[in-house]
mmCIF file of C-alpha atoms in Angstrom:
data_model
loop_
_atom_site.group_PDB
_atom_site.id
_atom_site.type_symbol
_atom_site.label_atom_id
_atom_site.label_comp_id
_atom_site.label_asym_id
_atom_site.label_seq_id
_atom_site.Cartn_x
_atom_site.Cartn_y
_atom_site.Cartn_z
ATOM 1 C CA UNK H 1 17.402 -34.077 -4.973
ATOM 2 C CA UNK H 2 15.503 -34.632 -8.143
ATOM 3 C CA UNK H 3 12.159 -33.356 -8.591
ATOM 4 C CA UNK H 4 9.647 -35.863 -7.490
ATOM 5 C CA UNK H 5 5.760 -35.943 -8.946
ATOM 6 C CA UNK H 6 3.196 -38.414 -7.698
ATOM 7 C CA UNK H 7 0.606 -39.068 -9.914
ATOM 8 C CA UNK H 8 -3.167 -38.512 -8.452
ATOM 9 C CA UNK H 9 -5.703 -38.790 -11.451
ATOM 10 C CA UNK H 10 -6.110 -38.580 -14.776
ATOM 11 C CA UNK H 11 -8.103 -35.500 -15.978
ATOM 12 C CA UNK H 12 -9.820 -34.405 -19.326
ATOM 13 C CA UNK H 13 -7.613 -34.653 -22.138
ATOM 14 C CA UNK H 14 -3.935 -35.017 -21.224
ATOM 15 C CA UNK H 15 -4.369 -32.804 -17.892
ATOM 16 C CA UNK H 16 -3.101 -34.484 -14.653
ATOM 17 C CA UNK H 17 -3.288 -33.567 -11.155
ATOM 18 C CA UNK H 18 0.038 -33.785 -8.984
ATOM 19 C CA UNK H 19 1.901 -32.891 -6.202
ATOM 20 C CA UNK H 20 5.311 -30.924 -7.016
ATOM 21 C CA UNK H 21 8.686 -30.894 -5.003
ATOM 22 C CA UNK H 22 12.270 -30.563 -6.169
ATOM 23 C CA UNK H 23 15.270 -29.043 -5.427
ATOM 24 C CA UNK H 24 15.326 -25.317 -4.720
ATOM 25 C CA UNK H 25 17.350 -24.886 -8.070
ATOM 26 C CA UNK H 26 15.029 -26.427 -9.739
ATOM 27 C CA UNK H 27 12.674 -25.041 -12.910
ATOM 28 C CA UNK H 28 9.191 -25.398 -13.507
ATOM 29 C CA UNK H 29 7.509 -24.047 -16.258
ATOM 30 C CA UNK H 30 4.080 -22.283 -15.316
ATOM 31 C CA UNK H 31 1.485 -21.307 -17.773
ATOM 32 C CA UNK H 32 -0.747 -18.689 -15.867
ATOM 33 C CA UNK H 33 -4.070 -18.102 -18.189
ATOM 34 C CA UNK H 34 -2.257 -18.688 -21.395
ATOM 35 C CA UNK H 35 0.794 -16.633 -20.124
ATOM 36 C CA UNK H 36 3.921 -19.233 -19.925
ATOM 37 C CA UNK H 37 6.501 -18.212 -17.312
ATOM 38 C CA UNK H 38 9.893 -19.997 -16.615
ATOM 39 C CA UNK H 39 11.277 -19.767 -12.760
ATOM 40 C CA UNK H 40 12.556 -22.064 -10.087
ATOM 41 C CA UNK H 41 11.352 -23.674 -6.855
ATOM 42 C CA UNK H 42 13.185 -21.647 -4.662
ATOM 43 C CA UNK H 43 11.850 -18.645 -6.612
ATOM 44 C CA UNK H 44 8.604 -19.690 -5.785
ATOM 45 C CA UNK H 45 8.568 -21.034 -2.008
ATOM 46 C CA UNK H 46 10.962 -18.418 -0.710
ATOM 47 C CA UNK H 47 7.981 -16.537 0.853
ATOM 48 C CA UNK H 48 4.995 -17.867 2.910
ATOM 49 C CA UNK H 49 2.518 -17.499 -0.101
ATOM 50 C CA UNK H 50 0.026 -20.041 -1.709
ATOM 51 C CA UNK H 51 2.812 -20.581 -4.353
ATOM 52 C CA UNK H 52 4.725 -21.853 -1.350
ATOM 53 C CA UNK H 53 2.225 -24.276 -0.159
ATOM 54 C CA UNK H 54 1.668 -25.356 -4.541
ATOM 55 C CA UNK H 55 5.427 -26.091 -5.165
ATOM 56 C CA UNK H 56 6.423 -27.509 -1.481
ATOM 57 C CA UNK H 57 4.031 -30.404 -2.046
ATOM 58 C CA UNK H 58 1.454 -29.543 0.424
ATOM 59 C CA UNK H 59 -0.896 -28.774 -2.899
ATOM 60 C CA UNK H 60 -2.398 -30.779 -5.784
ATOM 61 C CA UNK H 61 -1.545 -28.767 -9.163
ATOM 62 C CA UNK H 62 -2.818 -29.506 -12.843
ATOM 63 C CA UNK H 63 -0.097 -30.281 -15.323
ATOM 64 C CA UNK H 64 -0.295 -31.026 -18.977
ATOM 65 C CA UNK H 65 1.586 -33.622 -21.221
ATOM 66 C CA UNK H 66 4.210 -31.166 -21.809
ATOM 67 C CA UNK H 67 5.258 -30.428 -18.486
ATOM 68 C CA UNK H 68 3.447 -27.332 -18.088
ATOM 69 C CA UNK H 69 1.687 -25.950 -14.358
ATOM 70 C CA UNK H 70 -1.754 -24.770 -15.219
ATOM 71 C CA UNK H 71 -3.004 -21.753 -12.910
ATOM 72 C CA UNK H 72 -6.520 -20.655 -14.071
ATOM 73 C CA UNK H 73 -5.492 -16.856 -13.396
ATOM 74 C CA UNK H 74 -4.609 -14.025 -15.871
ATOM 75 C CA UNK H 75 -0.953 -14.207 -15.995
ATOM 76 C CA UNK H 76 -0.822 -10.065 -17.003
ATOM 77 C CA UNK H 77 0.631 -9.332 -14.310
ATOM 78 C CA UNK H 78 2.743 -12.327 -12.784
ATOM 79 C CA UNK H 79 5.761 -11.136 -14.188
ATOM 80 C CA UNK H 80 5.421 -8.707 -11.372
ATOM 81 C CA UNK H 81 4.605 -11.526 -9.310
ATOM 82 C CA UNK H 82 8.170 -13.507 -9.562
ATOM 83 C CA UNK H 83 9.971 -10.143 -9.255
ATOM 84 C CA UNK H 84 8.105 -9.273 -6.178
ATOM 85 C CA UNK H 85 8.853 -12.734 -4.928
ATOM 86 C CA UNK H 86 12.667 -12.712 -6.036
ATOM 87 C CA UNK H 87 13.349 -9.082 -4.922
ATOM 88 C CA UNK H 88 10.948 -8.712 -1.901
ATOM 89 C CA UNK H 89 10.222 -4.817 -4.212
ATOM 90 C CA UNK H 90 8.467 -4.579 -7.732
ATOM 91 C CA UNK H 91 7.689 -1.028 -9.345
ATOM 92 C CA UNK H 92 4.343 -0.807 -9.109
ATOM 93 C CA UNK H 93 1.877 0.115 -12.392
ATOM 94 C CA UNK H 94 1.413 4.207 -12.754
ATOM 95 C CA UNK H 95 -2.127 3.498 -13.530
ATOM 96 C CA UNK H 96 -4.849 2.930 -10.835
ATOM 97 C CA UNK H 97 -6.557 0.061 -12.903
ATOM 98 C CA UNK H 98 -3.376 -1.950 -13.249
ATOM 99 C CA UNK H 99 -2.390 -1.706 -9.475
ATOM 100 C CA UNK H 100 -5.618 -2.800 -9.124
ATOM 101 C CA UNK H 101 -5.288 -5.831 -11.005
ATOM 102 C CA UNK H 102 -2.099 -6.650 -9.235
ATOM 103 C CA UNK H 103 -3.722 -6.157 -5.679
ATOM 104 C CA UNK H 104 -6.151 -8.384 -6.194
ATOM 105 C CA UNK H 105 -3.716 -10.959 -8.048
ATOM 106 C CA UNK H 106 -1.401 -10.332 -5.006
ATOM 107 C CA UNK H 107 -4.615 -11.443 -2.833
ATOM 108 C CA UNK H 108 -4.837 -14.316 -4.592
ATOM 109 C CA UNK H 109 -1.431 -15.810 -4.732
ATOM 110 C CA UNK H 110 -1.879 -14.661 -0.354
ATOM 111 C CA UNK H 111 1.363 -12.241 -1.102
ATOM 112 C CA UNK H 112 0.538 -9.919 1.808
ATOM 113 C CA UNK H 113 3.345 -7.465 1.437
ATOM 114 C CA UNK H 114 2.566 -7.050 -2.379
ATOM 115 C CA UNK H 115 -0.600 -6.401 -1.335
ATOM 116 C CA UNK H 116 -0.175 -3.744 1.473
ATOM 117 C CA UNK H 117 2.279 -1.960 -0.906
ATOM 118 C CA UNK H 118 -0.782 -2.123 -3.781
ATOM 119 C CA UNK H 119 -3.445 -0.833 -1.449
ATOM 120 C CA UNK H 120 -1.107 2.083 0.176
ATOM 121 C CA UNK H 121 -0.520 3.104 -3.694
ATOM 122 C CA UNK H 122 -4.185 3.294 -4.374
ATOM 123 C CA UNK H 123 -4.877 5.509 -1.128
ATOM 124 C CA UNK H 124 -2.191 7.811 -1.823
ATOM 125 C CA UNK H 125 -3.874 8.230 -5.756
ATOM 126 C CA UNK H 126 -7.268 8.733 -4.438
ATOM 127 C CA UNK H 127 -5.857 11.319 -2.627
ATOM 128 C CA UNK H 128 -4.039 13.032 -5.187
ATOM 129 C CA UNK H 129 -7.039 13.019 -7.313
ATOM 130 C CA UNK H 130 -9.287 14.268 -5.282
ATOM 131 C CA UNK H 131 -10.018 18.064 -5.219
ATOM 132 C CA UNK H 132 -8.043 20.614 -3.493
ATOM 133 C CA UNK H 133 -11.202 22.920 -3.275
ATOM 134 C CA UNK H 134 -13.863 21.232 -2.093
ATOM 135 C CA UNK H 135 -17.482 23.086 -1.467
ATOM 136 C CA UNK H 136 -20.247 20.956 0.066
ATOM 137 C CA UNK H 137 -23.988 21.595 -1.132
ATOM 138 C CA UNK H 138 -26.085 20.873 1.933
ATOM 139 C CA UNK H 139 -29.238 18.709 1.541
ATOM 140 C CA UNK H 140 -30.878 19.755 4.904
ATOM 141 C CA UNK H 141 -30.452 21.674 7.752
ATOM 142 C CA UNK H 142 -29.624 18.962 9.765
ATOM 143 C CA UNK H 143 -26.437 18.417 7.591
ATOM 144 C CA UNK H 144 -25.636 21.592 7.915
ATOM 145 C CA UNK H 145 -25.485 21.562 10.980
ATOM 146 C CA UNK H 146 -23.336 18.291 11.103
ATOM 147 C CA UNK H 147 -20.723 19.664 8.932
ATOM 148 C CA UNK H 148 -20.667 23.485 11.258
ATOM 149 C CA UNK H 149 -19.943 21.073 14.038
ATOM 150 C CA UNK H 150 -17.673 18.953 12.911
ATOM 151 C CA UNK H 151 -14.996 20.767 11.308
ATOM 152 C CA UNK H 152 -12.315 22.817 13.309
ATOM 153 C CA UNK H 153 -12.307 25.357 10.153
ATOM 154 C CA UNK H 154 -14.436 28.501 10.646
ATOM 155 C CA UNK H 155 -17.241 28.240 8.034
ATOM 156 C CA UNK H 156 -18.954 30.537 5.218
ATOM 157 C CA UNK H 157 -22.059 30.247 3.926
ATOM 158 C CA UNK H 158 -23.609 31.313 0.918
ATOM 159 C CA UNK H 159 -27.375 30.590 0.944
ATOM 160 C CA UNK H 160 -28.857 31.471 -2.546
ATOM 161 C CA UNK H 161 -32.953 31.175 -3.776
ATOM 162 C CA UNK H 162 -33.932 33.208 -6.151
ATOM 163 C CA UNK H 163 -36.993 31.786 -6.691
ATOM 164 C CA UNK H 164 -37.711 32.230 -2.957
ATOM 165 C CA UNK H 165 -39.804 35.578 -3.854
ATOM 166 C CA UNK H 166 -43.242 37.005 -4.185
ATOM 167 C CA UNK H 167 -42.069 40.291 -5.854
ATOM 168 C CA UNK H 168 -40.419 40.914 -8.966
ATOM 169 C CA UNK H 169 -36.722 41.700 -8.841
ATOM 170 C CA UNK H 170 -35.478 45.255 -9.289
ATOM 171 C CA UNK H 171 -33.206 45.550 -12.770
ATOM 172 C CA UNK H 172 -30.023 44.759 -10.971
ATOM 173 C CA UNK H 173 -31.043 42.369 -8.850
ATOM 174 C CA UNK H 174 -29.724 39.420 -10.899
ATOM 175 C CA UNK H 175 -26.734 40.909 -12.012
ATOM 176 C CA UNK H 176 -26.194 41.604 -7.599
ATOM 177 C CA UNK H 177 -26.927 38.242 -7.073
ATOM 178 C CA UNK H 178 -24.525 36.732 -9.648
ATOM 179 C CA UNK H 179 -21.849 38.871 -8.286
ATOM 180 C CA UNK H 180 -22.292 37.251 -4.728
ATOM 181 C CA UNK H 181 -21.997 33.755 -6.273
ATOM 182 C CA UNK H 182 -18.396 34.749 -8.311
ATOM 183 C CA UNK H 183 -17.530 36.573 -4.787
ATOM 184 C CA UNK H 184 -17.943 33.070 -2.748
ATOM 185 C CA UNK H 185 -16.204 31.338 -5.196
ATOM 186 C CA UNK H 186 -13.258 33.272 -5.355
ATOM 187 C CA UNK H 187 -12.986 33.723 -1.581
ATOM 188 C CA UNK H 188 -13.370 29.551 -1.423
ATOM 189 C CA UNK H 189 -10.604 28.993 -3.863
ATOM 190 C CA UNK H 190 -8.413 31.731 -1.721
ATOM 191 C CA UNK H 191 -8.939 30.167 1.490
ATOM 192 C CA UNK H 192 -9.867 27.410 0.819
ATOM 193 C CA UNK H 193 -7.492 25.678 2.983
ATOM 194 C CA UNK H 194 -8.605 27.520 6.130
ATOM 195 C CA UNK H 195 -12.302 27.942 5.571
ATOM 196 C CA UNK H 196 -14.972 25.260 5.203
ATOM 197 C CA UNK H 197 -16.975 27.110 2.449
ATOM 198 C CA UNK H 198 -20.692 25.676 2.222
ATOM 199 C CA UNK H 199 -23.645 26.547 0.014
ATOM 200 C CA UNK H 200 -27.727 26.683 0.797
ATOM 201 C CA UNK H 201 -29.596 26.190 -2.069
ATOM 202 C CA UNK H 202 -32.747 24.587 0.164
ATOM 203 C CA UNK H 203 -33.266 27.489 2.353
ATOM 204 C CA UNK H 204 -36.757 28.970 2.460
ATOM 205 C CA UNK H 205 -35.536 32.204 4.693
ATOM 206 C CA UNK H 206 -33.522 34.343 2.721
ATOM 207 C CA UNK H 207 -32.999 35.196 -0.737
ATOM 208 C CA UNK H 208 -28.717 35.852 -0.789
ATOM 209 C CA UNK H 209 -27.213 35.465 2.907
ATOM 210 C CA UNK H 210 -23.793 35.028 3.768
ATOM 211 C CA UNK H 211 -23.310 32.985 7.085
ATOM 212 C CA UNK H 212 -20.121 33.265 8.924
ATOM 213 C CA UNK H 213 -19.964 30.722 11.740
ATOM 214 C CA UNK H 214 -16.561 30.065 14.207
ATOM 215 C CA UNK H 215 -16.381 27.141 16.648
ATOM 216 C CA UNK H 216 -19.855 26.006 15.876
ATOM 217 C CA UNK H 217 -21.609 29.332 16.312
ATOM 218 C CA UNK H 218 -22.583 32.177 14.179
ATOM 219 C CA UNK H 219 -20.666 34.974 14.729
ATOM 220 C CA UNK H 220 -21.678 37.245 11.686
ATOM 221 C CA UNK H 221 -24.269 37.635 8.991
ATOM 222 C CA UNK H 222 -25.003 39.660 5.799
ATOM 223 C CA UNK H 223 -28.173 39.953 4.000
ATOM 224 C CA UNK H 224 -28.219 40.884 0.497
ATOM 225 C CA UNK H 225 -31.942 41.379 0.163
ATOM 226 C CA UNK H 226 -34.292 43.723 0.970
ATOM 227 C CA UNK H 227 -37.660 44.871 -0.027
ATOM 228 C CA UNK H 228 -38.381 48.507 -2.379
ATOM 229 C CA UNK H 229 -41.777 50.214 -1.725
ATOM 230 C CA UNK H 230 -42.638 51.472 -5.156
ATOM 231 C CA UNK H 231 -45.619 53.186 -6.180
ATOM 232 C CA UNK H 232 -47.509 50.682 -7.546
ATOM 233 C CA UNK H 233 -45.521 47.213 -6.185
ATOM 234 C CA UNK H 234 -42.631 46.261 -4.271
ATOM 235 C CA UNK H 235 -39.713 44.635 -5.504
ATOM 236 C CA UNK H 236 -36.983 42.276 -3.950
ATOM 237 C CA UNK H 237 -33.225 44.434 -4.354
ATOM 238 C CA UNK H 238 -30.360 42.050 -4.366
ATOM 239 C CA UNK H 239 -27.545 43.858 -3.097
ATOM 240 C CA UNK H 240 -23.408 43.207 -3.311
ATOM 241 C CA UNK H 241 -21.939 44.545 -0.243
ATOM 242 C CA UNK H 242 -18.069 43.012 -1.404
ATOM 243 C CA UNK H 243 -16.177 44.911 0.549
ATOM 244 C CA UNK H 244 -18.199 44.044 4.060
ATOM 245 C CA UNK H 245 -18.129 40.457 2.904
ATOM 246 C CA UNK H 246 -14.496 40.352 2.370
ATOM 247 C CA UNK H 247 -14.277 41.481 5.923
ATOM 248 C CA UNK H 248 -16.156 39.309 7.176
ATOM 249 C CA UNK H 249 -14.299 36.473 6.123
ATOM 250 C CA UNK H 250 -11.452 38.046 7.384
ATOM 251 C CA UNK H 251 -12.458 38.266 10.453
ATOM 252 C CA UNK H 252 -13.606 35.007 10.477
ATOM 253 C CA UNK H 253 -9.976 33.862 10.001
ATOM 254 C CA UNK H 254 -10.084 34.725 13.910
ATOM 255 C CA UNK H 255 -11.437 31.381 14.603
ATOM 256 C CA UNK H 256 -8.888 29.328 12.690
ATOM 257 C CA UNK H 257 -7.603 26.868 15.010
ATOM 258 C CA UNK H 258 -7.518 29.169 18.390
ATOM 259 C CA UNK H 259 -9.601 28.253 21.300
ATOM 260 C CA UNK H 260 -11.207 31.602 21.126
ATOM 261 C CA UNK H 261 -10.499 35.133 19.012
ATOM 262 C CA UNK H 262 -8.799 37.851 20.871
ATOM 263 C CA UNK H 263 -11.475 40.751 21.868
ATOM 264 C CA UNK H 264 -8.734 43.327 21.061
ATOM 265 C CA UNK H 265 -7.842 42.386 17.960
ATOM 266 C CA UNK H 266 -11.781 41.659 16.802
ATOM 267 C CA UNK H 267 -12.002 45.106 17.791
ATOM 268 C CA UNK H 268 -9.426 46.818 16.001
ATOM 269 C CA UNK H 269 -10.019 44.745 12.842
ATOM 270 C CA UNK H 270 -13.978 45.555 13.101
ATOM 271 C CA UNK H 271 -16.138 49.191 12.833
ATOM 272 C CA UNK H 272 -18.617 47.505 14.613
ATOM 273 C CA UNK H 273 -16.462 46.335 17.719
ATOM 274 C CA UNK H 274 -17.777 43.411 20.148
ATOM 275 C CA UNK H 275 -20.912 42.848 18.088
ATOM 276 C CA UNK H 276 -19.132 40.183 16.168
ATOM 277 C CA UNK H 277 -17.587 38.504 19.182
ATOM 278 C CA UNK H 278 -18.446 34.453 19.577
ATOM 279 C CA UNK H 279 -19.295 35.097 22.999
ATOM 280 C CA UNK H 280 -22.550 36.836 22.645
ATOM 281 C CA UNK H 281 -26.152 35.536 23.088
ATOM 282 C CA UNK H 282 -28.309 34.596 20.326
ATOM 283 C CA UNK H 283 -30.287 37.201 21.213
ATOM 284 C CA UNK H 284 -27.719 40.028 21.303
ATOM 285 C CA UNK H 285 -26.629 38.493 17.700
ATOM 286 C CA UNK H 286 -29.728 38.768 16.631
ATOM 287 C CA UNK H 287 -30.472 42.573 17.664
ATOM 288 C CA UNK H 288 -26.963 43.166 16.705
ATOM 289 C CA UNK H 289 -27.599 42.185 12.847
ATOM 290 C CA UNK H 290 -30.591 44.000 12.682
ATOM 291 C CA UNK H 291 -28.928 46.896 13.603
ATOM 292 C CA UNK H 292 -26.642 46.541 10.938
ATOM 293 C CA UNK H 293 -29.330 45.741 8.280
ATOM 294 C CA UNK H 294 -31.210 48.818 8.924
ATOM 295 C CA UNK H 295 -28.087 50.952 8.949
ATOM 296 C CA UNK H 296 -26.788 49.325 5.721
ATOM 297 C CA UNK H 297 -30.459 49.601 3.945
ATOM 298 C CA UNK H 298 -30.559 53.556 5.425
ATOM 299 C CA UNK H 299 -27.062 54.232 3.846
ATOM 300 C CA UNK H 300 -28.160 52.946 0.476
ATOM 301 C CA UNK H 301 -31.327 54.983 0.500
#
């Protein structure tokens, strides 16, 4: 069957609107934004696209005195197009940008598959690109909260103000304090994986306090600040008590996807036995890490 073409209006210049249908064998020549592209019918209806609908004869298109199909779209990428359509699989582009360009060509043109394949390809780069290590900085306590709750990771928390102070600091302080800050980060590029590492820089309660929560609860806390009667003044000491930190985030690895940590094993794994146990009150957590903060600012005396 020859290719047929009813007429429909003359345009501007030598530009015509018709209606195309031919044999499946059949060549058209397309110029897509200046891009000029050479295929056949069947090329071009053998899927359930808009190309379908433009070269069964269901749709007007715009020709020019030469024979050319006009489509007012960037033609960068329709190479990919007529492969796609030939092939039912195209490569896609390495770069995000391009296989964005070709998803939203492949919208156009209502190729569905090319599109799902374009829009799976862009999920799995943002994922590749994003961060393995990832270490939230809370805005309020409210979000802190949110995040505590909502992850199935036991968390660590590293609240830091050092301009949260009335006294001076004592000449190690800030040399104490930076330590604490290279200790989280090391520990949250170590464990990363297993421990939702967060930092405070809003709080108004402590100076340096680590916060190690499991299942939603505080199970464990160290304070890195305490006060120096002098003669004269007082001054804020910033401690760096690594090696209790480091167990505490080992024992925190107790939480890690268990439905509770097994006494015997806190036990044996702790000097200080039940008191870090997720099962205690507030209250008895409370007592429990003053205890230890009198005992730990009596040793260093």
């Amino acid at each position: 069957m020859r290719k047929s073409f009813e007429k429909k209006e003359n345009m501007s210049g030598s530009v015509t609107r018709q209606c195309i249908k031919g044999n499946p064998s059949q060549y058209v020549k397309l110029n897509i934004g200046g891009a000029l592209h050479y295929t056949t019918i069947g090329t071009l209806t053998k899927h359930d696209t808009m190309l379908r609908a433009m070269f069964s004869g269901r749709m007007e298109v715009l020709t020019d005195s030469e024979g050319w199909v006009l489509i007012d779209r960037c033609g960068k990428h329709f190479g990919a197009i007529l492969n796609f359509l030939r092939d039912g699989i195209v490569p896609l582009p390495e770069s995000a940008k391009e296989t964005a360009e070709l998803l939203a060509e492949a919208k156009y043109y209502c190729i569905l598959e090319l599109a799902s394949a374009c829009e799976q390809a862009l999920l799995k780069k943002e994922r590749e690109a994003e961060p393995i290590c990832r270490v939230p900085l809370i805005t309020s306590q409210k979000e802190e909260q949110l995040l505590i709750n909502s992850t199935s990771k036991p968390v660590v928390k590293l609240l830091i103000n050092r301009h949260n102070n009335k006294y001076s600091y004592t000449s190690t302080s800030d040399d104490n304090l930076l330590k604490n800050i290279e200790l989280f980060d090391k520990l949250s590029l170590r464990f990363s994986g297993r421990v939702l590492f967060i930092k405070d820089v809003i709080g108004s309660s402590e100076i340096c306090c680590w916060g190690f929560y499991g299942h939603g609860k505080k199970v464990a806390e160290v304070c890195c600040t305490s006060i120096v009667y002098a003669t004269d003044k007082k001054h804020t000491k910033v401690e760096f008590p690594e090696a209790r930190i480091y167990e505490e985030t080992l024992n925190i690895l107790l939480y890690e996807n268990r439905v509770g940590p097994d006494q015997e094993l806190m036990q044996a794994t702790s000097s200080r036995g039940a008191g870090l146990s997720s099962y205690t009150s507030d209250e008895e957590e409370e007592r429990s890490g003053l205890a230890r903060l009198r005992s730990n600012k009596q040793n260093n005396q």
